[in-house]
mmCIF file of C-alpha atoms in Angstrom:
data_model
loop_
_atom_site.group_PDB
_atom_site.id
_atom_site.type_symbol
_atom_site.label_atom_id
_atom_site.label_comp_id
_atom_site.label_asym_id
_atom_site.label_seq_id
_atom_site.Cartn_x
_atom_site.Cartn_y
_atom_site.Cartn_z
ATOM 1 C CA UNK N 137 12.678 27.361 -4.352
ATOM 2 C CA UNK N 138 13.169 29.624 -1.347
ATOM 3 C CA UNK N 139 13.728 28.582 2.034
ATOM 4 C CA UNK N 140 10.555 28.627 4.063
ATOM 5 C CA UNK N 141 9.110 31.281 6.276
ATOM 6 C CA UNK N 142 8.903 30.937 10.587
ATOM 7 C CA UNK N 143 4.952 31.219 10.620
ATOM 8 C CA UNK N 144 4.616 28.755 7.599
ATOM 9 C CA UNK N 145 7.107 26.782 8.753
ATOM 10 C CA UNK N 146 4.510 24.926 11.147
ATOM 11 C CA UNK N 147 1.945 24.731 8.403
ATOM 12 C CA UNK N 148 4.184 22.295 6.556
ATOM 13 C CA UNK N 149 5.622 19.829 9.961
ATOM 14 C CA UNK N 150 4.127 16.724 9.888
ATOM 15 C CA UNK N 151 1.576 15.995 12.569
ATOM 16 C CA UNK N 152 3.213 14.240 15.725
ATOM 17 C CA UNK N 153 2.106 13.466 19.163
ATOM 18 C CA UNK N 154 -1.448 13.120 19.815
ATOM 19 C CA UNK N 155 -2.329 14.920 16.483
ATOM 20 C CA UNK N 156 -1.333 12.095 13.909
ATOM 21 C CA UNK N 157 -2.800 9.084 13.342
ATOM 22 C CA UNK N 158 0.030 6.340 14.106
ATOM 23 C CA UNK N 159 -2.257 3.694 13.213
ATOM 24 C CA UNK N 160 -2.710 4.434 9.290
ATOM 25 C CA UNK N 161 1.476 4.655 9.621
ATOM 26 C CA UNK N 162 1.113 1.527 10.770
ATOM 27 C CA UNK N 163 -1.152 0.069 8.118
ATOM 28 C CA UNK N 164 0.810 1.457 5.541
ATOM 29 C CA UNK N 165 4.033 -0.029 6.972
ATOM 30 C CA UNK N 166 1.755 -3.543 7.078
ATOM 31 C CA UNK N 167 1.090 -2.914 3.028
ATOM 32 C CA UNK N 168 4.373 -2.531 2.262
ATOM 33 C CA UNK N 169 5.133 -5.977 4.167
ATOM 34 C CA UNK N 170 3.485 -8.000 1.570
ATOM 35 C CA UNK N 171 4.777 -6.209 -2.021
ATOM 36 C CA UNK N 172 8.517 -6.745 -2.158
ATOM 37 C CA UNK N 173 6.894 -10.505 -2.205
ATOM 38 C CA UNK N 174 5.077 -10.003 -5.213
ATOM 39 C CA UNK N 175 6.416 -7.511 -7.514
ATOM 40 C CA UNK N 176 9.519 -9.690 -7.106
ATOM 41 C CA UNK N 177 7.969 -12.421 -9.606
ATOM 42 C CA UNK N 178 7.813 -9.732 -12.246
ATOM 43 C CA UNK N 179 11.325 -8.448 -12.164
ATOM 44 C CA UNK N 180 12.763 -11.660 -11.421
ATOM 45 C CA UNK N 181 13.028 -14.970 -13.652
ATOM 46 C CA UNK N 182 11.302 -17.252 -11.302
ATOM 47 C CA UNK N 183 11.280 -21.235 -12.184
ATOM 48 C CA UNK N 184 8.333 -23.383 -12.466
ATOM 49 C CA UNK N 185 7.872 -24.451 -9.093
ATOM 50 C CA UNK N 186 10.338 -28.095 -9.014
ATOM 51 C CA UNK N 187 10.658 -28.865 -4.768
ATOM 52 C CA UNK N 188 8.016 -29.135 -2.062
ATOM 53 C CA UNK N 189 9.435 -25.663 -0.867
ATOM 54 C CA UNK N 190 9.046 -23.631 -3.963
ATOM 55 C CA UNK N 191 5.349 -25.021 -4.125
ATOM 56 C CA UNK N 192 4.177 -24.313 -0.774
ATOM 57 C CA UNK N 193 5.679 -20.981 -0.811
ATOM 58 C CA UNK N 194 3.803 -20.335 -3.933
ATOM 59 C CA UNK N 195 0.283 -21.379 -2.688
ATOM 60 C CA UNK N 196 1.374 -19.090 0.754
ATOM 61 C CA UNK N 197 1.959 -15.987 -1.527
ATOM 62 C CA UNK N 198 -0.989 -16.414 -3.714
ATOM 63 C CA UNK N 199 -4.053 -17.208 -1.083
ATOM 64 C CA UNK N 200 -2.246 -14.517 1.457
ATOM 65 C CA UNK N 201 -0.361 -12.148 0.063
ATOM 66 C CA UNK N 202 -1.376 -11.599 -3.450
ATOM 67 C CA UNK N 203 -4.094 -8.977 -4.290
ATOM 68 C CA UNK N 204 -3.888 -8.681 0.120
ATOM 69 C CA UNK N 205 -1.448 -5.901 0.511
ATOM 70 C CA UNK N 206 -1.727 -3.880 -2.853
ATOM 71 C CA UNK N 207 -5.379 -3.984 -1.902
ATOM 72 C CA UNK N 208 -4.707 -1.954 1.162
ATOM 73 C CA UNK N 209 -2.189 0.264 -0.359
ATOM 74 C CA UNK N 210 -4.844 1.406 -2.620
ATOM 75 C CA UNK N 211 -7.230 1.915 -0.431
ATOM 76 C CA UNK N 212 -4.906 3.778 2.128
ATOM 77 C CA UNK N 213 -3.715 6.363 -1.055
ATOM 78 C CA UNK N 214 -7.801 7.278 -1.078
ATOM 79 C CA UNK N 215 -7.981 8.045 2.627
ATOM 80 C CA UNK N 216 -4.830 9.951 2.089
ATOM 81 C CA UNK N 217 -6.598 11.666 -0.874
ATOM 82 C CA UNK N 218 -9.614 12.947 1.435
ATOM 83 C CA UNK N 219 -7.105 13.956 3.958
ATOM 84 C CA UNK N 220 -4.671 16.016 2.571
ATOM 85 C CA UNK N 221 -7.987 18.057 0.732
ATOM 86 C CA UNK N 222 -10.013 18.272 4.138
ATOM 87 C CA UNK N 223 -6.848 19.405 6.101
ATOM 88 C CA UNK N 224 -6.112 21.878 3.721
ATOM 89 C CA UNK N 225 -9.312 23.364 4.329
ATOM 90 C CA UNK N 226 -9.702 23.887 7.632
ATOM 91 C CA UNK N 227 -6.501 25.998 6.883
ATOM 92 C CA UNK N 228 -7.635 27.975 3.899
ATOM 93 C CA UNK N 229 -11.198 27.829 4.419
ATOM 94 C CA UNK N 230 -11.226 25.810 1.466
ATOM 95 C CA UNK N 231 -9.386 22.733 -0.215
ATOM 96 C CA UNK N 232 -5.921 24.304 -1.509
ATOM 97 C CA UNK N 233 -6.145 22.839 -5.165
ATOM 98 C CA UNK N 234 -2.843 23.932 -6.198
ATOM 99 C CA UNK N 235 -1.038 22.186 -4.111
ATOM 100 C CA UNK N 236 -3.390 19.172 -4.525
ATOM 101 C CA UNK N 237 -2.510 19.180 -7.770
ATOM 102 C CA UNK N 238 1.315 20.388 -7.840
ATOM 103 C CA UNK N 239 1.251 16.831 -5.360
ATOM 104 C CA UNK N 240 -0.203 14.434 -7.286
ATOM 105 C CA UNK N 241 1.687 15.818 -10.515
ATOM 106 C CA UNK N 242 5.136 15.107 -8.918
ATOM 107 C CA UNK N 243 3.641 11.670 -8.059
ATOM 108 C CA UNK N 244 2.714 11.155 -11.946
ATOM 109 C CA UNK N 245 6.273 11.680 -12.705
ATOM 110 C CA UNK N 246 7.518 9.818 -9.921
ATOM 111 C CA UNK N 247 5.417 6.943 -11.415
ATOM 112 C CA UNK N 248 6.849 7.263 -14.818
ATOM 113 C CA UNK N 249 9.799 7.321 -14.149
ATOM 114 C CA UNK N 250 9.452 4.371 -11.823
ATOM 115 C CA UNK N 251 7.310 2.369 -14.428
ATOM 116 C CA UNK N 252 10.708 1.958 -16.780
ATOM 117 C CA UNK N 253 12.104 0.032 -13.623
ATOM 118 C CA UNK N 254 9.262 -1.889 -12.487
ATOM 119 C CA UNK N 255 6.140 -2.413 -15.025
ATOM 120 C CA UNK N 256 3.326 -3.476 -12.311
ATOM 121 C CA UNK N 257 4.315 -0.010 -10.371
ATOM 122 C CA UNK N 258 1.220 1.656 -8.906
ATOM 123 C CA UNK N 259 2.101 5.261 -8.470
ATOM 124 C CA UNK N 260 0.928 6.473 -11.563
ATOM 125 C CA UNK N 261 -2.320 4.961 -12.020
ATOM 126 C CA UNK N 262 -2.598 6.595 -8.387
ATOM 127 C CA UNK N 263 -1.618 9.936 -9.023
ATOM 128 C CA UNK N 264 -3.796 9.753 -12.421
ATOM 129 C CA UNK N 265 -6.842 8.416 -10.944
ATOM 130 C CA UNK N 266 -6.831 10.614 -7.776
ATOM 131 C CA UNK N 267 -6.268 14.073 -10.437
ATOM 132 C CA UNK N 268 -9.488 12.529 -12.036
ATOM 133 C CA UNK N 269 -11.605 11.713 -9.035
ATOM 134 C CA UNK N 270 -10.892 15.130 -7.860
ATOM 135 C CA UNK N 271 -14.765 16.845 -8.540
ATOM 136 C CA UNK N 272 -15.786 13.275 -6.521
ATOM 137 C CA UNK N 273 -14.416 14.780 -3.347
ATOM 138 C CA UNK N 274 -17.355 17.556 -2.702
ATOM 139 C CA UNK N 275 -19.779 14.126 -4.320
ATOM 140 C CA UNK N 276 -21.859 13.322 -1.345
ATOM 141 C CA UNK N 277 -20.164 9.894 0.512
ATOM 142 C CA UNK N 278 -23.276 7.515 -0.535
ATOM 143 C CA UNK N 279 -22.491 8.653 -3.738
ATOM 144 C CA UNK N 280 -18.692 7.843 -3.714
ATOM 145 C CA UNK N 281 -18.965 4.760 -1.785
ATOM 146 C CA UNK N 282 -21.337 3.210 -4.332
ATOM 147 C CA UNK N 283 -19.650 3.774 -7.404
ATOM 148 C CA UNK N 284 -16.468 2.061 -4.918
ATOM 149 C CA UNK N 285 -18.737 -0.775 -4.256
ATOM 150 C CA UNK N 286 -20.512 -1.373 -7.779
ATOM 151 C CA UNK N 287 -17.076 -0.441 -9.820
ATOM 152 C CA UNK N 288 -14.871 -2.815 -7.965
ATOM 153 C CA UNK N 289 -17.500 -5.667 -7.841
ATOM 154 C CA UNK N 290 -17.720 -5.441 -11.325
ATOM 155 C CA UNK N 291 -13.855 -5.289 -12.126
ATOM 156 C CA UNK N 292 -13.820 -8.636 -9.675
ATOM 157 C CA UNK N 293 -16.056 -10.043 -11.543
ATOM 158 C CA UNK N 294 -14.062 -9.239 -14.764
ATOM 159 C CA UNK N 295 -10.497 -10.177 -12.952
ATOM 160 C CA UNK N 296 -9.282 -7.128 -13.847
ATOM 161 C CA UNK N 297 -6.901 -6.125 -11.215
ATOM 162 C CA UNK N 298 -5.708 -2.990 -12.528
ATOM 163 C CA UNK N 299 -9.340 -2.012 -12.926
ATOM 164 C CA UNK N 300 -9.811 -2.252 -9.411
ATOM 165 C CA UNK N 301 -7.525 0.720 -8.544
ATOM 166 C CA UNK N 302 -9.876 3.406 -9.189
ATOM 167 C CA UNK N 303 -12.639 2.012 -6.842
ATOM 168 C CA UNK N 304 -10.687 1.132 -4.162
ATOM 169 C CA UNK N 305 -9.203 4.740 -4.124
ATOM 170 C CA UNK N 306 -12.854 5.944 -3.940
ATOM 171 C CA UNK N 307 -13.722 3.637 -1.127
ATOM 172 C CA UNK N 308 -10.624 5.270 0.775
ATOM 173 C CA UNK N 309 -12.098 8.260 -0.063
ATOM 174 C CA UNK N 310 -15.714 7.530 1.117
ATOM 175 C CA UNK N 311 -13.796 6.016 4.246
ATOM 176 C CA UNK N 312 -12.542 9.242 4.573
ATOM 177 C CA UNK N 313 -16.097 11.147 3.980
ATOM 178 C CA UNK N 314 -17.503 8.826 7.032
ATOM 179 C CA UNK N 315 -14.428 9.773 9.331
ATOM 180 C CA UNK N 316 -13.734 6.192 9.812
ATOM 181 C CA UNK N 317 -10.183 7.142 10.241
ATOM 182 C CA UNK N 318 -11.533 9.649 13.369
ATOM 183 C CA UNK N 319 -13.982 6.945 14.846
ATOM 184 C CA UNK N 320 -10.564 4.373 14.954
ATOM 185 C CA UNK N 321 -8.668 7.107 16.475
ATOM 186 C CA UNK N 322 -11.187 7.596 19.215
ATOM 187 C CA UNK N 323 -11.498 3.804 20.022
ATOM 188 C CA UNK N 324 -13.778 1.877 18.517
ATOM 189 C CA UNK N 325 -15.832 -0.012 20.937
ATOM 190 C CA UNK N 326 -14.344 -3.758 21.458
ATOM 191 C CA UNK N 327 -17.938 -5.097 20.420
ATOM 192 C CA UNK N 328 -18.144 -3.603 16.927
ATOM 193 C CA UNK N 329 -14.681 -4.089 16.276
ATOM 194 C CA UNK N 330 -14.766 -7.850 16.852
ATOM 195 C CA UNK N 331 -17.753 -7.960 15.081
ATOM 196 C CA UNK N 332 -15.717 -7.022 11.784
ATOM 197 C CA UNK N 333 -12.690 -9.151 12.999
ATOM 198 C CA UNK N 334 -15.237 -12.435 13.221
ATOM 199 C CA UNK N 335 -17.278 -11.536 9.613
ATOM 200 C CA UNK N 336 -13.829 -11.209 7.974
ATOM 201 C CA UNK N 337 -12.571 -13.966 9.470
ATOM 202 C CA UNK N 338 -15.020 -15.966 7.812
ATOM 203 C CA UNK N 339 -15.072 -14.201 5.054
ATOM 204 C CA UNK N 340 -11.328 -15.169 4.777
ATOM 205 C CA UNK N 341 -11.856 -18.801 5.693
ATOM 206 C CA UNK N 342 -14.373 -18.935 2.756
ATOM 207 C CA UNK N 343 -12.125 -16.988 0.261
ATOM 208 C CA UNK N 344 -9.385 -19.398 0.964
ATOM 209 C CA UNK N 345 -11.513 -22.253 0.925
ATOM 210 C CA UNK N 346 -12.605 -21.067 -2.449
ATOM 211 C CA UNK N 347 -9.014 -20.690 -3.724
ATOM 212 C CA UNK N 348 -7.849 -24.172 -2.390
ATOM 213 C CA UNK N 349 -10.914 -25.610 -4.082
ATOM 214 C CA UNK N 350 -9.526 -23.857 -7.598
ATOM 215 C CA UNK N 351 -6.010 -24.185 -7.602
ATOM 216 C CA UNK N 352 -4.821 -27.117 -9.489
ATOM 217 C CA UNK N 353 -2.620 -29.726 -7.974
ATOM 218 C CA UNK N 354 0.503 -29.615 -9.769
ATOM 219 C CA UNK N 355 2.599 -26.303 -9.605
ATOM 220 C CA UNK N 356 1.839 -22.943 -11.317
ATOM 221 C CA UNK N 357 3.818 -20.917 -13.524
ATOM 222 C CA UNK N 358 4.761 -17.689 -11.999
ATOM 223 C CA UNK N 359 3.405 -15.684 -15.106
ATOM 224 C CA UNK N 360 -0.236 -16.194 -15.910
ATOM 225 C CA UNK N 361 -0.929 -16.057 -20.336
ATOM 226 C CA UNK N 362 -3.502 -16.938 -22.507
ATOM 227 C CA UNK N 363 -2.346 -17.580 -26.008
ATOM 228 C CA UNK N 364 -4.990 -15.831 -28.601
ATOM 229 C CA UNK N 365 -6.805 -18.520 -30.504
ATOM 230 C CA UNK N 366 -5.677 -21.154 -28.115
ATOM 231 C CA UNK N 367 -7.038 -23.174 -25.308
ATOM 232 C CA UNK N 368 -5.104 -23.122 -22.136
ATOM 233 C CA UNK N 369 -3.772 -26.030 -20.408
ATOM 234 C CA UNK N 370 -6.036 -27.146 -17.613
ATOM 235 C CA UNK N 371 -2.937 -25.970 -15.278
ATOM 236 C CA UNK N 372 -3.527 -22.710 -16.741
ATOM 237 C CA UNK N 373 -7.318 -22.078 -16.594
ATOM 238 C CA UNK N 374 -7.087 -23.316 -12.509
ATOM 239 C CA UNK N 375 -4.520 -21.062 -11.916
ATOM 240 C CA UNK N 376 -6.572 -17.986 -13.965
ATOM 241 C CA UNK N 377 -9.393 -18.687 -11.930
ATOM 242 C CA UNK N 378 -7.566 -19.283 -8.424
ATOM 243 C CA UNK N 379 -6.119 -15.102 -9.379
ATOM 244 C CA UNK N 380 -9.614 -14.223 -10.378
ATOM 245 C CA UNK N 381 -10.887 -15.333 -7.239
ATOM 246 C CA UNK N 382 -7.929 -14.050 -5.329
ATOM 247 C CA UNK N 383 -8.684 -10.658 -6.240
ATOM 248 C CA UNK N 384 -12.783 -10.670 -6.095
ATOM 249 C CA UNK N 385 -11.730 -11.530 -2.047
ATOM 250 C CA UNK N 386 -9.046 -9.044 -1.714
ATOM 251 C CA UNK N 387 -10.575 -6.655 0.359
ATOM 252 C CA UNK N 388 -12.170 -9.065 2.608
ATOM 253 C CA UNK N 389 -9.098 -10.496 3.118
ATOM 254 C CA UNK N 390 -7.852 -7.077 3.833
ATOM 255 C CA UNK N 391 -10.173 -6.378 6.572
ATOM 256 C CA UNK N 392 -9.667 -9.309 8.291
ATOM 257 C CA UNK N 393 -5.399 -7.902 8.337
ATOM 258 C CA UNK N 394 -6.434 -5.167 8.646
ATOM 259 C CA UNK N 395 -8.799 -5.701 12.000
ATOM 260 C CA UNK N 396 -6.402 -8.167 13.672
ATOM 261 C CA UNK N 397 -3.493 -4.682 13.735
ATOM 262 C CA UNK N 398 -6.632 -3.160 15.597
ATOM 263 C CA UNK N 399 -7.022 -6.058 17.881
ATOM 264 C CA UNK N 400 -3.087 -6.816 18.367
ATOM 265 C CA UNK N 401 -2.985 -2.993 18.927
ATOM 266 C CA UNK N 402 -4.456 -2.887 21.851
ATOM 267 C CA UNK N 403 -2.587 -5.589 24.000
ATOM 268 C CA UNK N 404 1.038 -4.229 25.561
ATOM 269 C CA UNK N 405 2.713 -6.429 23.946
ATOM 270 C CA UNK N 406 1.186 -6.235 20.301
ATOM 271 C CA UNK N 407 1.263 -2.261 20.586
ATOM 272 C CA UNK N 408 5.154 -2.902 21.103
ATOM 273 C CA UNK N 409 5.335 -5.691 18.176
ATOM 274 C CA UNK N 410 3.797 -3.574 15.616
ATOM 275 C CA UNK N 411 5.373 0.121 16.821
ATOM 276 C CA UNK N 412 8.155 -0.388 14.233
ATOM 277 C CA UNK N 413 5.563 -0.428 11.334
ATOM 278 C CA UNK N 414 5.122 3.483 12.074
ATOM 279 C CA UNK N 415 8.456 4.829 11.020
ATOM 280 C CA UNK N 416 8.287 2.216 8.124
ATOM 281 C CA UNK N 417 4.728 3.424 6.903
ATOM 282 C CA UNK N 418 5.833 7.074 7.765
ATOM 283 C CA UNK N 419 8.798 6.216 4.950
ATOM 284 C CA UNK N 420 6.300 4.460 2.540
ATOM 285 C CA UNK N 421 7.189 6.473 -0.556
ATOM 286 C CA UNK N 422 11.045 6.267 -0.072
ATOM 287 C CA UNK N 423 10.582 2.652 0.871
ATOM 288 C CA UNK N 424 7.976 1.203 -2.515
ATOM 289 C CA UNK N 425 10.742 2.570 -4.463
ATOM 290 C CA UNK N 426 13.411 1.605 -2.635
ATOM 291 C CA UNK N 427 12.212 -2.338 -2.992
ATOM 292 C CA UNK N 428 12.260 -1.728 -6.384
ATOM 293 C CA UNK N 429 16.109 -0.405 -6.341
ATOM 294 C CA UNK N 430 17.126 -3.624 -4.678
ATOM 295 C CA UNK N 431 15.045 -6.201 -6.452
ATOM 296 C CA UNK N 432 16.493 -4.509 -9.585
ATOM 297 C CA UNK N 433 19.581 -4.464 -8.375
ATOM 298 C CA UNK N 434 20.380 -7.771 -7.407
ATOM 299 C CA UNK N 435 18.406 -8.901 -10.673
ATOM 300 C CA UNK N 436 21.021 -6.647 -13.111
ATOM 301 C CA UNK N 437 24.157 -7.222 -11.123
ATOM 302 C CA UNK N 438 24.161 -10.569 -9.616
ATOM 303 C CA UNK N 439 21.470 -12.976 -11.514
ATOM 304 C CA UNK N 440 20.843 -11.114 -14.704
ATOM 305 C CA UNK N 441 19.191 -14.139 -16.769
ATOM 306 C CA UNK N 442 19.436 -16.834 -14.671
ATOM 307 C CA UNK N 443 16.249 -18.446 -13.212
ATOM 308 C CA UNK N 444 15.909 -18.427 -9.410
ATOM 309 C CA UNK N 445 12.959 -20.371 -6.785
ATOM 310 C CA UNK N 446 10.406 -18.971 -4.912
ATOM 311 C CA UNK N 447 12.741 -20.070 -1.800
ATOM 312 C CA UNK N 448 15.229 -17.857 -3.164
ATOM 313 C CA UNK N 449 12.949 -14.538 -4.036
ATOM 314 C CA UNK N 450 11.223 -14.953 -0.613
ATOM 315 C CA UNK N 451 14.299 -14.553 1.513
ATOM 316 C CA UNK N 452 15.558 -12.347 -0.668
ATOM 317 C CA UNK N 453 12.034 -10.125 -0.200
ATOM 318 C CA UNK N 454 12.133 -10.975 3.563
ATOM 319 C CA UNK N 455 15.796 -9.462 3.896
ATOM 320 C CA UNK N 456 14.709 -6.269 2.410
ATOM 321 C CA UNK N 457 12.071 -5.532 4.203
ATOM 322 C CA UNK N 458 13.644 -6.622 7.807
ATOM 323 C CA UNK N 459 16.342 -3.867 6.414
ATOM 324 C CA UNK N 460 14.362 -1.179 5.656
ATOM 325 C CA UNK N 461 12.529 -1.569 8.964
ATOM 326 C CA UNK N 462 15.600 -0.996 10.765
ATOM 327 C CA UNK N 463 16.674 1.752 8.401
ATOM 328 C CA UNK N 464 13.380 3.412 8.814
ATOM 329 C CA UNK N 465 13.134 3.354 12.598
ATOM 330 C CA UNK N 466 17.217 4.414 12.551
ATOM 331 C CA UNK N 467 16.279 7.509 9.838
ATOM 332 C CA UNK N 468 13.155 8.615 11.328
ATOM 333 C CA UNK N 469 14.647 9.479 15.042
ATOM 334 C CA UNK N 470 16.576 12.844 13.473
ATOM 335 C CA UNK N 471 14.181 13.215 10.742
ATOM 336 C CA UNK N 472 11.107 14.234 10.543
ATOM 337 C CA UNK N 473 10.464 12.765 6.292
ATOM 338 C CA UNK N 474 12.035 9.967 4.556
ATOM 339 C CA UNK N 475 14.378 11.281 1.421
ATOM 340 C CA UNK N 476 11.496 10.727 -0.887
ATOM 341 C CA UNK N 477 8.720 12.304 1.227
ATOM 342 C CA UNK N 478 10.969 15.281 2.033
ATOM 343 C CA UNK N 479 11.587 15.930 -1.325
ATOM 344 C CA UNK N 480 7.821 15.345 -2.182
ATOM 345 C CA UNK N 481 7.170 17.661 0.264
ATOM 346 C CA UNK N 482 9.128 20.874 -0.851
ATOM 347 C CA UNK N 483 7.906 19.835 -4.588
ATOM 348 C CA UNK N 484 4.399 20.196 -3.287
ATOM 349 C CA UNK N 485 5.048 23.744 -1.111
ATOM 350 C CA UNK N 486 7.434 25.023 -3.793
ATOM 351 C CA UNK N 487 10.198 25.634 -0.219
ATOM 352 C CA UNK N 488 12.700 24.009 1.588
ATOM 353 C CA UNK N 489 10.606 22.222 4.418
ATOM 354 C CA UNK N 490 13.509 21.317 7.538
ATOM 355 C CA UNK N 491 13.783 17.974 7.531
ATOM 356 C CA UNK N 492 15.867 17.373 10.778
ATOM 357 C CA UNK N 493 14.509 17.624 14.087
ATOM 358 C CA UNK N 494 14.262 20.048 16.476
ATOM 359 C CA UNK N 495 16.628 18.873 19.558
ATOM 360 C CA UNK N 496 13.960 18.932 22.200
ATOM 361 C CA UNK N 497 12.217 16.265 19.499
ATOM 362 C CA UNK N 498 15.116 13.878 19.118
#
């Protein structure tokens, strides 16, 4: 790779100031919250819930953080699929497919690589499903955002999480088609948007209501099973159908998180709470895979087969990501990409893209 050029140099800075959107940083950062939480219970040996502690912290993580977060980190990689094609044209005239492509192939291998570490990884269904849904981007958006409707109501219906990938990526990507991302940008009215706040509030309140009605009274095992040719226990079936439920209401759930960073947003005091969330969503590559590092990490080198609680894993998960938030905001005022997206970066321009900044930016 050669260094880069002065007049392409500006082609390839991120957008800052009034030109990028702060608020999808934001969101991202706000995904990335909730996963540490998760993935956790499949790299870690987590007991049976045995204390009041464990099992509250359980229920917590299931009705409000599973099949919540990943749902918007999905659905965020679709906008960011429509994006990066509809910027690219207004530069070229036309969507730059090679670098489209070059991108999402150093994300496939990026996901492989990270699937040896942590099995429940999500880059490389994303990079695979977004090189496949590529003709859908010139589909008209009624098109799009009924196969995203239709596709991910029937993989709810099934309870097939990973099934629900590819639809939520193409409702990003119909999001993306309606310029929902430009109407947020420009201010929503207050009416409209606490319209969507209220509906998925209740549609929250009746997912949850759902879930408490399902889940069975005594604790759940951390890993969910069905033994071929055998009934499960009745613990198991409640706690199948309390995750089956858990991700048909994901994306309401989603919206109603998703709305209330809107809402918060626009107080003084909320804009200042959630401001930190930018530099940590701006890092979100370096950062997925850096939760993984640690998780592993600690899992190898300190606790290697010895079971742990949920009280453990949670502060564990919570330490990380008050960490990397720091780290993030520290890394991000004299750079302009995390490690990760810097080096995704040059991959994708085939150059050396500067990643400090410019003094008069610092």
């Amino acid at each position: 790779m050669a260094p880069v050029k002065n007049e392409t140099v500006m082609k390839r800075q991120p957008a800052t100031g009034k030109g990028r959107l702060h608020f999808l940083d934001q969101f991202r950062g706000f995904a990335l919250l909730g996963l540490p939480f998760v993935n956790v219970l499949a790299l870690w040996l987590i007991a049976t819930p045995e204390t009041s502690a464990d099992f509250w912290l359980q229920r917590v993580l299931t009705f409000f953080v599973e099949a919540r977060f990943y749902t918007i980190f999905t659905f965020l990689f679709g906008l960011g699929f429509y994006m990066f094609l509809s910027r690219s044209a207004v530069a070229g005239g036309k969507p730059r497919l090679r670098l489209y492509i070059r991108r999402l192939a150093i994300l496939v291998l990026m996901g492989f690589i990270h699937q040896h570490y942590q099995s429940g990884e999500a880059l490389f269904h994303y990079a695979i499903v977004g090189l496949l849904a590529l003709p859908l981007y010139w589909a008209p958006r009624r098109v799009n955002l009924g196969i995203g409707v239709v596709g991910f109501t029937v993989a709810a219906v099934m309870g097939v999480k990973l099934l629900t990938i590819p639809f939520l990526i193409l409702l990003g990507l119909a999001a993306g088609q309606y310029r929902l991302h430009e109407a947020i940008s420009k201010g929503i009215r207050w009416s409209k948007l606490h319209m969507v706040w209220l509906l998925s509030l209740l549609g929250t309140v009746i997912a949850i209501g759902a879930m408490w009605w399902a889940a069975p009274p005594e604790p759940m095992p951390p890993f969910l099973f069905m033994i071929e040719g055998e009934s499960p226990s009745s613990t198991m079936q409640a706690a199948l159908t309390l995750a089956h439920i858990g991700v048909a209401t994901g994306p309401i759930v989603s919206a109603f998180y998703l709305s209330s960073l809107l809402l918060l947003g626009r107080t003084r005091l909320g804009a200042r709470i959630l401001y930190p969330l930018q530099a940590y969503g701006r890092m979100a590559l370096t950062n997925y895979i850096g939760q993984t590092v640690f998780l592993v990490g600690i899992q190898r080198f300190i606790l290697n087969t010895t079971p742990t609680t949920y009280v453990v894993s949670t502060l564990v998960s919570l330490g990380i990501v008050v960490c990397q938030i720091i780290a993030s905001n520290l890394w991000m005022r004299w750079f302009q990409y995390g490690p990760l997206e810097w080096l995704w970066r040059c991959g994708t321009y085939w150059t050396i893209v500067p990643i400090r900044k410019k003094a008069g930016n610092l």
